[in-house]
Every structure is written in structure tokens, then in C-alpha cells.
Short mmCIF file of C-alpha atoms in Angstrom, two decimals:
data_model
loop_
_atom_site.label_atom_id
_atom_site.label_comp_id
_atom_site.label_asym_id
_atom_site.label_seq_id
_atom_site.Cartn_x
_atom_site.Cartn_y
_atom_site.Cartn_z
CA MET A 5 -27.00 -3.14 -28.55
CA SER A 6 -30.09 -1.31 -30.13
CA ASP A 7 -29.78 1.05 -27.86
CA LYS A 8 -26.26 2.57 -29.20
CA GLN A 9 -25.82 5.00 -31.55
CA LEU A 10 -23.58 3.19 -34.24
CA PRO A 11 -22.64 4.44 -37.50
CA GLY A 12 -25.09 4.56 -40.21
CA GLU A 13 -23.45 2.29 -42.39
CA TRP A 14 -22.66 -0.41 -40.01
CA VAL A 15 -24.85 -3.52 -38.71
CA GLU A 16 -25.43 -5.49 -36.13
CA ALA A 17 -24.48 -9.23 -35.88
CA THR A 18 -22.48 -11.74 -33.59
CA ILE A 19 -19.01 -13.12 -34.25
CA SER A 20 -20.69 -16.66 -35.36
CA GLU A 21 -22.18 -14.86 -38.52
CA ILE A 22 -18.90 -13.44 -39.26
CA ALA A 23 -16.72 -16.05 -38.63
CA ASP A 24 -16.35 -19.91 -38.11
CA VAL A 25 -15.84 -20.88 -34.32
CA ASN A 26 -13.69 -23.97 -34.19
CA PRO A 27 -13.91 -25.37 -37.51
CA LYS A 28 -13.27 -28.36 -38.64
CA LYS A 29 -9.87 -30.29 -38.00
CA ILE A 30 -7.31 -29.79 -40.56
CA ASP A 31 -6.29 -32.69 -43.05
CA ALA A 32 -2.66 -32.54 -44.10
CA ALA A 33 0.26 -35.45 -44.58
CA PRO A 34 1.99 -37.28 -41.72
CA GLU A 35 5.37 -35.63 -42.64
CA THR A 36 4.16 -31.99 -43.43
CA VAL A 37 6.07 -29.91 -41.13
CA ALA A 38 3.53 -27.17 -39.02
CA GLY A 39 3.86 -25.19 -36.10
CA PHE A 40 2.68 -25.89 -32.35
CA VAL A 41 1.80 -23.49 -30.09
CA PRO A 42 1.43 -24.72 -26.61
CA MET A 43 -0.66 -22.10 -24.37
CA SER A 44 2.51 -20.33 -23.18
CA HIS A 45 3.48 -19.35 -26.53
CA ALA A 46 0.58 -17.41 -26.76
CA PRO A 47 1.04 -13.73 -26.17
CA THR A 48 -1.08 -11.21 -23.98
CA ASN A 49 -0.54 -7.61 -25.33
CA PHE A 50 -1.82 -6.83 -28.56
CA SER A 51 1.06 -6.37 -30.90
CA GLY A 52 3.05 -9.39 -29.56
CA ASN A 53 4.09 -12.45 -31.99
CA LEU A 54 2.50 -16.10 -31.51
CA GLU A 55 5.47 -17.93 -30.72
CA PHE A 56 5.67 -21.86 -31.99
CA GLU A 57 7.79 -25.00 -32.73
CA GLU A 58 7.98 -26.87 -35.73
CA LYS A 59 6.47 -30.38 -35.30
CA TYR A 60 5.61 -33.33 -37.67
CA TRP A 61 1.76 -33.27 -38.64
CA SER A 62 1.50 -36.60 -37.24
CA GLU A 63 3.14 -35.86 -33.72
CA ILE A 64 0.06 -32.37 -33.10
CA LYS A 65 -2.59 -33.50 -35.50
CA LYS A 66 -4.85 -35.36 -32.71
CA SER A 67 -6.35 -34.03 -29.05
CA TYR A 68 -4.79 -30.48 -29.94
CA THR A 69 -6.59 -27.66 -31.36
CA ASN A 70 -5.90 -27.28 -35.30
CA PHE A 71 -5.25 -23.78 -37.08
CA LYS A 72 -4.11 -22.15 -40.45
CA GLU A 73 -3.04 -18.79 -41.48
CA HIS A 74 -4.84 -15.71 -40.41
CA ASP A 75 -7.12 -17.52 -38.01
CA VAL A 76 -7.62 -16.33 -34.48
CA LEU A 77 -6.22 -17.88 -31.68
CA VAL A 78 -8.22 -16.81 -27.71
CA ALA A 79 -7.47 -18.99 -24.68
CA LYS A 80 -10.84 -19.81 -23.22
CA VAL A 81 -9.39 -21.53 -19.77
CA THR A 82 -8.71 -18.91 -16.50
CA PRO A 83 -6.19 -16.97 -16.02
CA CYS A 84 -5.45 -17.30 -19.44
CA PHE A 85 -8.35 -15.95 -21.17
CA GLU A 86 -8.29 -12.93 -18.37
CA ASN A 87 -4.86 -12.01 -18.81
CA GLY A 88 -5.58 -11.81 -22.79
CA LYS A 89 -3.76 -14.91 -24.67
CA ALA A 90 -4.90 -14.08 -27.93
CA ALA A 91 -2.81 -13.84 -31.41
CA ILE A 92 -3.33 -14.15 -35.61
CA VAL A 93 -2.10 -16.65 -36.79
CA LYS A 94 1.06 -16.27 -39.04
CA GLY A 95 4.30 -17.45 -40.27
CA LEU A 96 3.73 -21.06 -39.69
CA PRO A 97 5.38 -23.39 -41.51
CA ASN A 98 2.86 -24.54 -44.27
CA LYS A 99 0.55 -21.82 -43.03
CA ILE A 100 -0.89 -24.51 -40.59
CA GLY A 101 -0.39 -25.64 -36.94
CA ALA A 102 -1.64 -27.21 -33.98
CA GLY A 103 -2.12 -26.23 -30.34
CA SER A 104 -3.75 -26.03 -26.78
CA SER A 105 -6.74 -27.54 -26.44
CA GLU A 106 -7.62 -24.35 -24.04
CA PHE A 107 -7.47 -22.33 -27.43
CA TYR A 108 -10.56 -21.40 -29.35
CA VAL A 109 -10.14 -20.65 -33.22
CA ILE A 110 -11.67 -17.97 -34.98
CA ARG A 111 -11.88 -18.26 -38.97
CA PRO A 112 -13.03 -15.28 -40.59
CA ALA A 113 -16.12 -16.77 -42.56
CA ILE A 114 -14.33 -15.56 -45.99
CA GLN A 115 -11.34 -14.33 -46.97
CA GLU A 116 -11.95 -10.58 -47.08
CA ILE A 117 -13.12 -10.38 -43.67
CA SER A 118 -10.28 -8.75 -41.68
CA SER A 119 -8.49 -11.05 -39.06
CA ARG A 120 -7.44 -8.31 -37.32
CA PHE A 121 -10.85 -6.67 -37.12
CA LEU A 122 -11.69 -9.99 -35.32
CA PHE A 123 -8.55 -10.21 -33.13
CA SER A 124 -9.50 -6.70 -32.12
CA ILE A 125 -12.89 -7.91 -31.26
CA VAL A 126 -11.55 -10.02 -28.77
CA LYS A 127 -8.83 -7.84 -27.12
CA SER A 128 -12.20 -5.70 -26.59
CA TYR A 129 -12.73 -4.94 -22.67
CA LYS A 130 -16.25 -5.91 -23.51
CA PHE A 131 -15.41 -9.09 -24.89
CA VAL A 132 -12.87 -9.92 -22.10
CA SER A 133 -14.97 -9.18 -18.96
CA GLU A 134 -18.34 -10.52 -19.86
CA GLY A 135 -16.38 -13.50 -21.69
CA ALA A 136 -15.08 -13.82 -17.57
CA ALA A 137 -18.62 -13.36 -16.48
CA ASN A 138 -19.90 -15.80 -18.33
CA MET A 139 -17.67 -19.00 -17.34
CA THR A 140 -18.33 -22.01 -16.35
CA GLY A 141 -16.63 -25.33 -14.56
CA ALA A 142 -14.67 -25.42 -10.93
CA VAL A 143 -13.10 -22.97 -9.50
CA GLY A 144 -9.46 -22.97 -10.43
CA LEU A 145 -10.28 -24.07 -14.19
CA ARG A 146 -13.17 -22.11 -15.55
CA ARG A 147 -13.71 -21.65 -19.06
CA VAL A 148 -15.44 -19.26 -21.78
CA PRO A 149 -18.42 -21.27 -23.41
CA ARG A 150 -18.18 -21.88 -27.10
CA SER A 151 -21.90 -20.57 -27.03
CA PHE A 152 -20.63 -16.88 -25.66
CA VAL A 153 -18.10 -16.55 -28.36
CA GLU A 154 -20.61 -17.40 -31.17
CA ASN A 155 -23.07 -15.58 -30.16
CA PHE A 156 -21.20 -12.59 -28.85
CA PRO A 157 -22.47 -9.09 -30.31
CA VAL A 158 -20.18 -7.01 -33.05
CA LEU A 159 -20.99 -4.03 -34.73
CA VAL A 160 -19.39 -5.06 -38.39
CA PRO A 161 -18.45 -2.34 -40.53
CA PRO A 162 -17.73 -2.62 -44.06
CA LEU A 163 -14.85 -4.66 -45.69
CA ALA A 164 -12.85 -1.54 -46.42
CA GLU A 165 -13.34 0.26 -42.96
CA GLN A 166 -12.30 -3.12 -41.51
CA LYS A 167 -9.25 -2.80 -43.05
CA VAL A 168 -8.97 0.92 -42.40
CA ILE A 169 -9.67 0.34 -38.79
CA ALA A 170 -7.54 -2.45 -38.11
CA ASP A 171 -4.75 0.37 -39.18
CA LYS A 172 -5.37 2.80 -37.29
CA LEU A 173 -5.50 0.09 -34.25
CA ASP A 174 -1.77 -1.57 -35.36
CA THR A 175 -0.63 2.24 -35.25
CA LEU A 176 -1.94 3.65 -32.41
CA LEU A 177 -1.80 0.46 -30.00
CA GLY A 178 1.95 -0.09 -31.16
CA GLN A 179 2.52 3.50 -29.69
CA VAL A 180 0.84 2.35 -26.84
CA GLU A 181 2.79 -0.72 -26.58
CA ALA A 182 6.04 1.06 -26.70
CA THR A 183 5.25 3.41 -24.30
CA LYS A 184 4.09 1.12 -21.93
CA ALA A 185 7.25 -1.05 -22.52
CA ARG A 186 9.31 2.35 -21.72
CA LEU A 187 7.61 2.65 -18.88
CA GLU A 188 7.55 -0.84 -17.58
CA ARG A 189 11.50 -1.01 -17.60
CA ILE A 190 11.74 2.18 -15.20
CA PRO A 191 12.21 -0.12 -11.99
CA GLU A 192 14.71 -2.33 -13.11
CA ILE A 193 16.55 0.98 -13.80
CA LEU A 194 15.23 2.72 -10.59
CA LYS A 195 16.56 -0.85 -8.68
CA THR A 196 19.49 -0.56 -10.50
CA PHE A 197 19.84 3.10 -9.23
CA ARG A 198 19.55 2.05 -5.44
CA GLN A 199 21.90 -0.53 -5.22
CA SER A 200 24.54 2.15 -6.83
CA VAL A 201 23.62 4.59 -4.47
CA LEU A 202 24.24 1.91 -1.67
CA SER A 203 27.33 1.31 -3.04
CA ALA A 204 28.19 5.05 -3.00
CA ALA A 205 27.47 5.28 0.58
CA VAL A 206 28.55 2.31 1.90
CA SER A 207 32.22 3.43 -0.15
CA GLY A 208 32.17 6.76 1.31
CA LYS A 209 31.73 8.48 -2.27
CA LEU A 210 28.41 9.96 -0.76
CA THR A 211 30.28 11.48 1.76
CA VAL A 212 33.36 12.85 0.26
CA GLU A 213 32.54 16.79 0.61
CA TRP A 214 31.28 15.97 4.15
CA ARG A 215 34.52 14.60 5.06
CA GLU A 216 36.25 17.47 3.80
CA LYS A 217 34.69 19.72 5.44
CA PHE A 218 34.15 18.04 8.75
CA LYS A 219 37.75 15.92 9.03
CA PRO A 220 36.50 13.28 11.15
CA GLU A 221 38.90 10.96 12.78
CA MET A 222 39.05 7.41 11.83
CA VAL A 223 37.24 4.78 13.85
CA ASP A 224 39.62 2.40 15.78
CA ILE A 225 37.81 -0.71 14.95
CA ALA A 226 40.57 -2.80 16.12
CA SER A 227 39.83 -1.55 20.53
CA ILE A 228 35.94 -1.86 19.19
CA SER A 229 36.29 -5.43 17.71
CA LYS A 230 38.42 -6.61 20.90
CA GLU A 231 36.36 -4.67 23.63
CA GLN A 232 32.87 -6.17 21.67
CA PHE A 233 34.62 -9.69 21.95
CA SER A 234 36.11 -9.21 25.67
CA THR A 235 32.42 -8.28 27.16
CA GLY A 236 31.20 -11.65 25.44
CA LEU A 237 28.85 -9.73 23.04
CA THR A 238 30.42 -11.54 19.80
CA MET A 239 31.66 -14.85 21.07
CA GLY A 240 30.53 -17.22 18.94
CA ASN A 241 29.68 -15.29 15.99
CA PHE A 242 32.06 -17.59 14.38
CA GLY A 243 31.98 -20.90 15.49
CA LYS A 244 32.85 -21.84 18.96
CA LYS A 245 32.61 -19.69 21.81
CA MET A 246 36.37 -18.14 21.83
CA ASP A 247 36.44 -17.97 17.86
CA LYS A 248 37.38 -14.76 17.32
CA SER A 249 37.01 -12.79 13.65
CA PRO A 250 38.80 -14.24 10.77
CA ASP A 251 41.24 -12.09 9.06
CA ILE A 252 39.89 -11.09 6.01
CA SER A 253 41.85 -12.91 3.00
CA GLY A 254 42.67 -11.81 -0.45
CA ASP A 255 39.95 -13.96 -2.05
CA GLU A 256 37.32 -11.48 -0.31
CA ASN A 257 38.65 -8.21 -1.70
CA GLY A 258 36.35 -6.86 -4.35
CA LYS A 259 33.58 -9.13 -3.17
CA PHE A 260 32.71 -6.71 -0.84
CA VAL A 261 32.35 -3.02 -1.16
CA SER A 262 35.45 -0.94 0.35
CA HIS A 263 36.03 2.86 1.67
CA ILE A 264 37.49 4.84 -1.53
CA ALA A 265 39.70 6.36 1.55
CA GLY A 266 41.03 2.91 2.35
CA TRP A 267 39.45 2.22 5.64
CA LEU A 268 40.13 -0.77 7.33
CA PRO A 269 36.86 -3.15 7.66
CA ILE A 270 35.45 -4.68 10.16
CA ARG A 271 32.93 -7.98 9.98
CA ILE A 272 29.90 -7.38 11.34
CA GLY A 273 30.64 -10.31 13.70
CA ALA A 274 33.38 -8.57 14.91
CA LEU A 275 30.63 -5.34 15.72
CA CYS A 276 27.34 -6.57 16.87
CA GLU A 277 26.24 -9.56 18.88
CA CYS A 278 23.95 -11.37 16.57
CA VAL A 279 20.70 -13.56 17.25
CA VAL A 280 20.16 -16.97 15.45
CA PRO A 281 16.29 -18.36 15.68
CA ASN A 282 16.06 -21.63 16.85
CA ARG A 283 14.37 -24.53 14.91
CA ASP A 284 11.41 -25.00 16.45
CA LYS A 285 8.49 -23.58 14.16
CA PRO A 286 5.58 -22.77 15.69
CA LYS A 287 2.18 -24.67 15.64
CA SER A 288 -0.24 -21.91 16.31
CA PHE A 289 -0.09 -18.34 16.26
CA SER A 290 -2.40 -16.76 18.67
CA GLY A 291 -1.32 -12.88 17.56
CA GLY A 292 0.99 -10.50 19.89
CA TYR A 293 5.00 -10.56 18.41
CA HIS A 294 5.00 -10.49 14.52
CA TRP A 295 5.97 -13.55 13.16
CA LEU A 296 8.74 -12.36 10.14
CA LEU A 297 9.23 -14.34 7.09
CA THR A 298 11.84 -13.44 3.98
CA PRO A 299 8.46 -12.16 1.86
CA ASN A 300 7.92 -9.68 4.40
CA PHE A 301 10.83 -7.95 3.16
CA ASP A 302 10.76 -4.95 0.74
CA GLU A 303 13.11 -5.40 -2.29
CA GLN A 304 13.02 -1.93 -2.30
CA SER A 305 13.28 -0.50 1.16
CA ILE A 306 14.68 -1.65 4.73
CA TRP A 307 11.39 -1.32 6.35
CA ILE A 308 9.11 -3.45 6.69
CA ASP A 309 5.03 -3.19 6.15
CA TYR A 310 3.30 -4.45 9.16
CA LYS A 311 0.39 -4.52 7.79
CA GLU A 312 1.05 -6.99 5.64
CA ILE A 313 1.81 -9.84 8.25
CA GLU A 314 -0.76 -12.65 9.24
CA SER A 315 0.73 -14.38 12.05
CA GLY A 316 2.23 -13.51 15.41
CA LEU A 317 3.15 -14.86 18.52
CA SER A 318 1.78 -14.55 22.08
CA GLU A 319 3.69 -14.55 25.70
CA GLU A 320 2.85 -17.97 26.00
CA GLU A 321 3.87 -18.89 22.44
CA VAL A 322 7.01 -17.11 22.63
CA ILE A 323 7.58 -19.00 25.72
CA THR A 324 6.26 -22.52 24.27
CA TYR A 325 8.10 -22.79 21.10
CA ARG A 326 11.44 -20.98 22.79
CA ALA A 327 10.94 -17.97 20.18
CA LYS A 328 13.59 -15.11 20.38
CA ILE A 329 12.07 -11.83 20.17
CA ILE A 330 13.79 -9.40 18.18
CA LYS A 331 13.62 -5.44 19.80
CA PRO A 332 12.71 -2.45 17.34
CA GLY A 333 15.66 -0.60 16.28
CA ASN A 334 17.93 -3.77 15.51
CA VAL A 335 19.01 -5.52 12.46
CA ILE A 336 17.41 -8.59 10.91
CA MET A 337 18.74 -10.37 7.02
CA THR A 338 17.24 -13.19 4.65
CA CYS A 339 19.79 -16.14 4.51
CA VAL A 340 17.99 -18.90 3.13
CA GLY A 341 16.58 -18.23 -0.83
CA ARG A 342 17.00 -14.59 -1.50
CA VAL A 343 19.69 -13.92 0.58
CA GLY A 344 21.05 -10.18 1.73
CA LEU A 345 18.04 -8.72 2.01
CA SER A 346 18.22 -6.59 5.22
CA ALA A 347 15.42 -4.67 7.64
CA VAL A 348 15.25 -2.43 10.17
CA LEU A 349 12.47 -3.47 12.90
CA GLU A 350 10.28 -0.94 14.05
CA GLU A 351 7.81 -3.02 16.09
CA SER A 352 8.95 -6.34 18.45
CA SER A 353 9.17 -9.24 16.33
CA VAL A 354 10.30 -13.31 16.22
CA ILE A 355 12.17 -14.64 13.64
CA ASN A 356 11.80 -17.63 11.38
CA GLN A 357 14.69 -20.16 10.72
CA GLN A 358 15.31 -18.42 7.53
CA LEU A 359 16.34 -14.78 8.95
CA HIS A 360 19.12 -13.60 11.02
CA ALA A 361 19.57 -10.63 13.23
CA PHE A 362 22.21 -8.55 14.36
CA LYS A 363 21.89 -6.46 17.93
CA VAL A 364 23.07 -2.88 17.02
CA ASN A 365 25.54 -0.73 19.50
CA SER A 366 26.92 2.37 20.23
CA HIS A 367 29.39 2.02 17.36
CA ILE A 368 27.07 1.87 14.55
CA LYS A 369 23.35 3.25 13.16
CA ALA A 370 20.77 0.47 12.16
CA GLU A 371 19.80 2.40 8.75
CA TYR A 372 23.74 2.10 8.13
CA LEU A 373 23.89 -1.57 9.07
CA ALA A 374 20.59 -2.54 7.12
CA TYR A 375 22.10 -0.35 4.10
CA CYS A 376 25.43 -1.96 4.57
CA VAL A 377 23.81 -5.69 4.29
CA ARG A 378 22.03 -4.51 1.29
CA ALA A 379 25.05 -3.20 -0.22
CA ASN A 380 26.93 -6.48 -0.60
CA VAL A 381 24.50 -9.16 -2.17
CA GLU A 382 26.66 -10.33 -4.23
CA TYR A 383 29.12 -10.41 -1.12
CA TYR A 384 26.30 -13.03 0.53
CA GLU A 385 25.29 -14.60 -2.52
CA SER A 386 29.17 -15.43 -2.93
CA LYS A 387 29.20 -16.87 0.67
CA ALA A 388 25.66 -19.01 0.36
CA THR A 389 26.32 -22.88 -0.23
CA SER A 390 23.48 -24.29 -2.52
CA THR A 391 21.73 -27.58 -2.50
CA THR A 392 18.19 -26.66 -3.62
CA VAL A 393 18.18 -23.20 -2.53
CA LYS A 394 20.68 -20.80 -1.32
CA TYR A 395 21.83 -21.07 2.90
CA LEU A 396 23.89 -18.83 4.57
CA ASN A 397 25.00 -20.21 8.15
CA LYS A 398 25.54 -18.01 11.02
CA THR A 399 29.56 -17.46 10.46
CA ALA A 400 28.66 -16.18 6.56
CA CYS A 401 25.71 -14.19 8.31
CA ASN A 402 28.94 -12.43 10.33
CA SER A 403 31.46 -12.21 8.02
CA LEU A 404 30.57 -9.37 5.56
CA PRO A 405 33.56 -6.59 5.61
CA ILE A 406 31.89 -2.83 6.55
CA PRO A 407 34.20 0.63 6.78
CA LEU A 408 32.74 2.11 10.02
CA PRO A 409 32.69 5.67 9.78
CA THR A 410 31.55 7.93 12.69
CA ILE A 411 28.38 8.00 14.38
CA GLU A 412 27.93 11.85 12.71
CA GLU A 413 29.17 10.37 9.34
CA GLN A 414 26.45 7.60 9.46
CA ASP A 415 23.75 9.89 10.39
CA GLU A 416 25.03 12.18 6.96
CA ILE A 417 24.92 8.76 4.76
CA ILE A 418 21.49 7.81 6.30
CA ARG A 419 20.09 11.25 5.54
CA ARG A 420 21.42 11.60 1.73
CA VAL A 421 20.28 7.85 1.29
CA GLU A 422 17.03 8.60 2.02
CA GLU A 423 16.87 11.57 0.25
CA LEU A 424 18.18 10.01 -2.65
CA PHE A 425 15.38 6.81 -2.21
CA ALA A 426 12.56 9.41 -1.94
CA PHE A 427 13.26 10.51 -5.24
CA ALA A 428 13.44 6.97 -6.63
CA ASP A 429 9.97 6.18 -4.88
CA SER A 430 8.19 9.26 -6.51
CA ILE A 431 9.68 8.45 -10.00
CA GLU A 432 8.09 5.13 -9.44
CA GLN A 433 4.79 6.41 -8.06
CA LYS A 434 4.63 8.52 -11.00
CA THR A 435 5.65 5.89 -13.16
CA ASN A 436 2.90 3.48 -11.89
CA ALA A 437 0.27 6.47 -12.24
CA SER A 438 1.21 6.52 -15.72
CA LEU A 439 1.30 2.66 -16.51
CA GLN A 440 -2.18 2.94 -15.27
CA ARG A 441 -3.00 5.76 -17.70
CA VAL A 442 -1.55 3.85 -20.35
CA ASN A 443 -3.18 0.10 -19.67
CA LYS A 444 -6.84 2.03 -19.84
CA LEU A 445 -5.73 3.93 -22.90
CA THR A 446 -5.71 0.55 -25.06
CA GLN A 447 -9.24 0.12 -23.94
CA SER A 448 -10.44 3.60 -24.74
CA ILE A 449 -8.86 2.96 -28.16
CA LEU A 450 -10.75 -0.31 -29.05
CA ALA A 451 -13.74 1.33 -27.69
CA LYS A 452 -13.34 4.51 -30.09
CA ALA A 453 -12.40 2.05 -32.72
CA PHE A 454 -15.78 -0.17 -32.21
CA ARG A 455 -18.23 2.87 -32.31
CA GLY A 456 -16.63 4.11 -35.36
CA GLU A 457 -15.01 7.41 -34.30
CA LEU A 458 -11.54 6.35 -35.47
CA THR A 459 -12.91 6.30 -38.93
CA ALA A 460 -15.29 9.20 -38.87
CA ASN A 461 -13.77 11.45 -41.46
CA TRP A 462 -12.53 8.38 -43.58
CA ARG A 463 -16.07 7.82 -43.72
CA ALA A 464 -16.96 10.99 -44.74
CA ALA A 465 -14.24 11.06 -47.85
CA ASN A 466 -15.07 7.55 -48.89
CA PRO A 467 -19.10 6.98 -49.62
CA GLU A 468 -18.24 5.06 -52.65
CA LEU A 469 -16.51 2.23 -50.25
CA ILE A 470 -19.04 1.92 -47.53
CA SER A 471 -22.03 1.91 -49.31
CA GLY A 472 -24.44 -0.30 -51.89
CA GLU A 473 -22.18 -3.73 -52.74
CA ASN A 474 -19.46 -2.89 -50.66
CA SER A 475 -22.07 -2.17 -47.71
CA ALA A 476 -21.84 -4.36 -44.43
CA GLU A 477 -25.48 -4.99 -45.34
CA ALA A 478 -24.07 -6.50 -48.54
CA LEU A 479 -21.05 -8.05 -46.76
CA LEU A 480 -23.24 -10.27 -44.53
CA VAL A 481 -25.58 -11.49 -47.83
CA ILE A 482 -22.43 -12.57 -49.33
CA ILE A 483 -21.21 -14.64 -46.14
CA LYS A 484 -24.62 -15.84 -46.33
CA ASN A 485 -24.67 -17.38 -50.19
CA GLU A 486 -21.13 -18.63 -49.19
CA ARG A 487 -21.73 -20.67 -46.54
CA ALA A 488 -25.14 -22.00 -48.04
CA LYS A 489 -22.78 -23.37 -51.41
CA LEU A 490 -20.43 -24.74 -48.66
CA SER A 491 -23.49 -26.42 -46.69
CA GLN A 492 -25.14 -27.61 -50.77
CA THR A 493 -21.00 -28.83 -52.09
CA LYS A 494 -21.29 -31.12 -48.75
CA LYS A 495 -24.34 -32.44 -49.17
CA GLY A 496 -23.89 -33.85 -52.58
CA ARG A 497 -20.54 -35.15 -51.70
CA GLY A 498 -22.22 -37.43 -48.93
CA LYS A 499 -24.84 -38.12 -51.77
CA SER A 500 -22.20 -38.83 -54.08
CA VAL A 501 -20.50 -41.39 -51.43
CA GLU A 502 -24.05 -43.02 -50.53
CA ASN A 503 -24.33 -43.99 -54.20
#
């Protein structure tokens, strides 16, 4: 650290020179109510509050880390350390508490040392990155050594300046985190926007003006349903081979998106041939046809990122495991767990038992069908049976009623949805870029604080508060003297007990 330029009023030290790491356990009456803090209750952001449960001291004093008001807690185990789990202890019953043994407790050596300044140190990039690099232990359960924390080098400002730095960080980082919170809400807003677009598309709201201009004819869904069944394409979609599509019951109304012009809906299973995969799970994957699973679906898009697919079946494996190949241009949907996600295939693929496929035809566009499925997730959730996970059988997958416009209007719907989704995607990309900048801003501000840049003007205006008996050097002397007195007191007590 000596090669770095630091304010002349600051001194170099280590954490152990200005604070105690893991001080001795607290002695309190068993019936004392205190705060209990599991690791899950520690915040990861700079201004997050430390949550706690109230328990009697007799329940929590043993086998747990003890701490008191104004102590700083920091996780020492991976991944909690890298995630920045740390907090200043405040607001606990009787100002004492206990928590996970995976916390380090950092206590100011004297009352005047700023806990907020110590907290800023453990939240700095230097502390977190170097701590992670020095971890020891088995993979998956590595810990930051106590010696690293105690010997971590710090630049110590005078007491008055520590408090000014802490105040400035509270203000600046509070603003940063408020901005970050607003940015983090945008993806959820965009998710709602996309779902609204899908509902508007399927209901005909997106193409009201288009219909007024082109006045398309109503599609004869009864004839289409009869044609598809008579050719055998939709036989068996609703149970037995000769079971036709059941009428839409009254209790289904309101659960699916209906058309604003009152178009009669047609069930997907009366319109499209379906493909149900067999239950044979492949035991080998040699590559070839993509092996699709629910995690391969994009929550925000009907398109699959094939680069993320790890497994595939060869021609021989397809035959061996009786797999069913779904060709490009057809639609698949999820029917186990996260039901109602859809995708349009661009490459030949094999689906597992958690998926269902629809073969499109001259009456419907694949993209329009995929949008209809996504717009009606609530309908599919209402149809799902559940034990441990939600599940849709073949009949339920084929049961969704959808409005069927002309192919020309379907093309227009697809165009408008893609246009609006592209707009949402551009906002999301800008949001993610902004979040990256905001995340870097926190560490940039902390770095400026520890270089003395945030308080340069304050130092110039307040020389009497950072010199003489108020200097950082004087502060270290006070800490040494206080510790020496405490050590002598403890030795004296020990002798009196022996006598």
C-alpha cells in the first residue's frame, strides 16, 4: 500500500489494529431476549437491513457467533462471502444477538471508531476479491481465513473524517441502490407488457384497424374441425380414437382469451395433429437431433437458443429409444412443472415426456399458434393436475380454445407482436447495460472514498479536525493504550482469582 498516494492525514494499518475480529462470547442471563440471525437473514446490498428472530439467550448462546450493537458481520463461507452478505448490527433486543457460525464479527476497537467505515471496508471490491482468492477448504465449502481479515490492509482516516465518509457513502450508495431497484423492476414490467401484447394479439385488439380496412371473412371453424377429423389428423387427440373435440363448457369461459368480435373459438386439438413422446428415456446421447427439455424454453420468446442444448440423439438412438422427431416449423409446449410455455422449432428435434407437440397446417401459422399458447398460460394452469408438480395430460394440452383468423390476419398479428417484442427487447438490453454500469458505480464510489477523494474539500475546510490529537496517528495510539489497559485489567483479575 505504500506505493499508493494517500491523504497526508491518513495512516496505514490493518483491520486488527482498529477492530477486534471475533471477540469473546457475550455473557448474558439465560432469560434475556436477543436477536437470532441465520445466514439467510443477512442482506447483500449496501443499505439492506439485518433481519433477525427473537429468542432467549439460553437457546442461542452456544455454538453460534455472538455479537452486539454496532458490530459488523460478514459471511466467511462461499458463496455467501462472494455475494456480499454483510451488515451492521443494530436494532437487536437488548442490543445483543447470535447467529450463524459462518459469520465473522468485526467490532470497533474503541467506541468512537465508525462501524459504517468498517462496513464499507468489507463491502469493497478489494476485500471481497482478495478474500475470495485466499479462501481455503474443500470445493463447495471454502472459507476466508481469519488471518486474512485481521491482516487486511486499510487506510485509516481521522475519526471525524471517518464519519463524514460514512455519511457520504450512505447518501451516494443509497441513491445508487434506489436507481438499481428501479432498474431491476423493469424486466418484470416488460414481462407483464409482453403478456399484455399476447392477449391483445389473440383477442384481435392489435388488428382492429386492419380488419376495418381489409374486412376479412370469418373462418369456418366447423368445416375445418370436420375436415381435420375426417382425414384422421386429429383422431385420438381427446382420448379414444373416435372422440371428437368436446363442446366448450360454460366454466371454461373467462379462462381463455376470447376474441373481441365474438369469433367462435376452436380447440387446438380439433385443428392440429398432436405428437406425444413415448416414455422411454434415452440412455445415451451421441448427438444429431436436439434433445429438448423444459429449461431450453425462453421465458420471453418463442424461439429456442440451440447453442444452449447439450444433448442430441443419433439416427440409431432415435430408432432404439423409439423417439419421435419433430420437424422445423411445428410448435411444442411444456406440460410438466412450468406449463404453457411454447416454442416454434427451427431445427429438427426430439422432445422428452415433459413436452407436447402440435403439427401446424395450412389453416394456422406456427408463430400465431405459439402466441396463442403463451397468451393462455392461466388456462393451462387451471387444467393442470398436481401432486408434487403440475401436469397436463394429452387431452388437456389439446383442449385450449383459440380464435382462428385468416392466414393474412395471422401474418399481420405476427408482424405486430414481433415489432412490439423487439421494442421490449431493446429496452431490456438497455436496462441490463445500465445495471452493469450501476453495479460498477458502487465499487467506483467506494474506491474514491478509500482514496480520500470524497472528502478532499472537507479536509481542506477542517484542518483542526484531522490534526494533532484529532489525527489518525493519535487515534492508533489511543487504541493501543486502551487495549494495553484492558490487558492489564484482565491480568489483575486473573491474579486475584489465583490468590
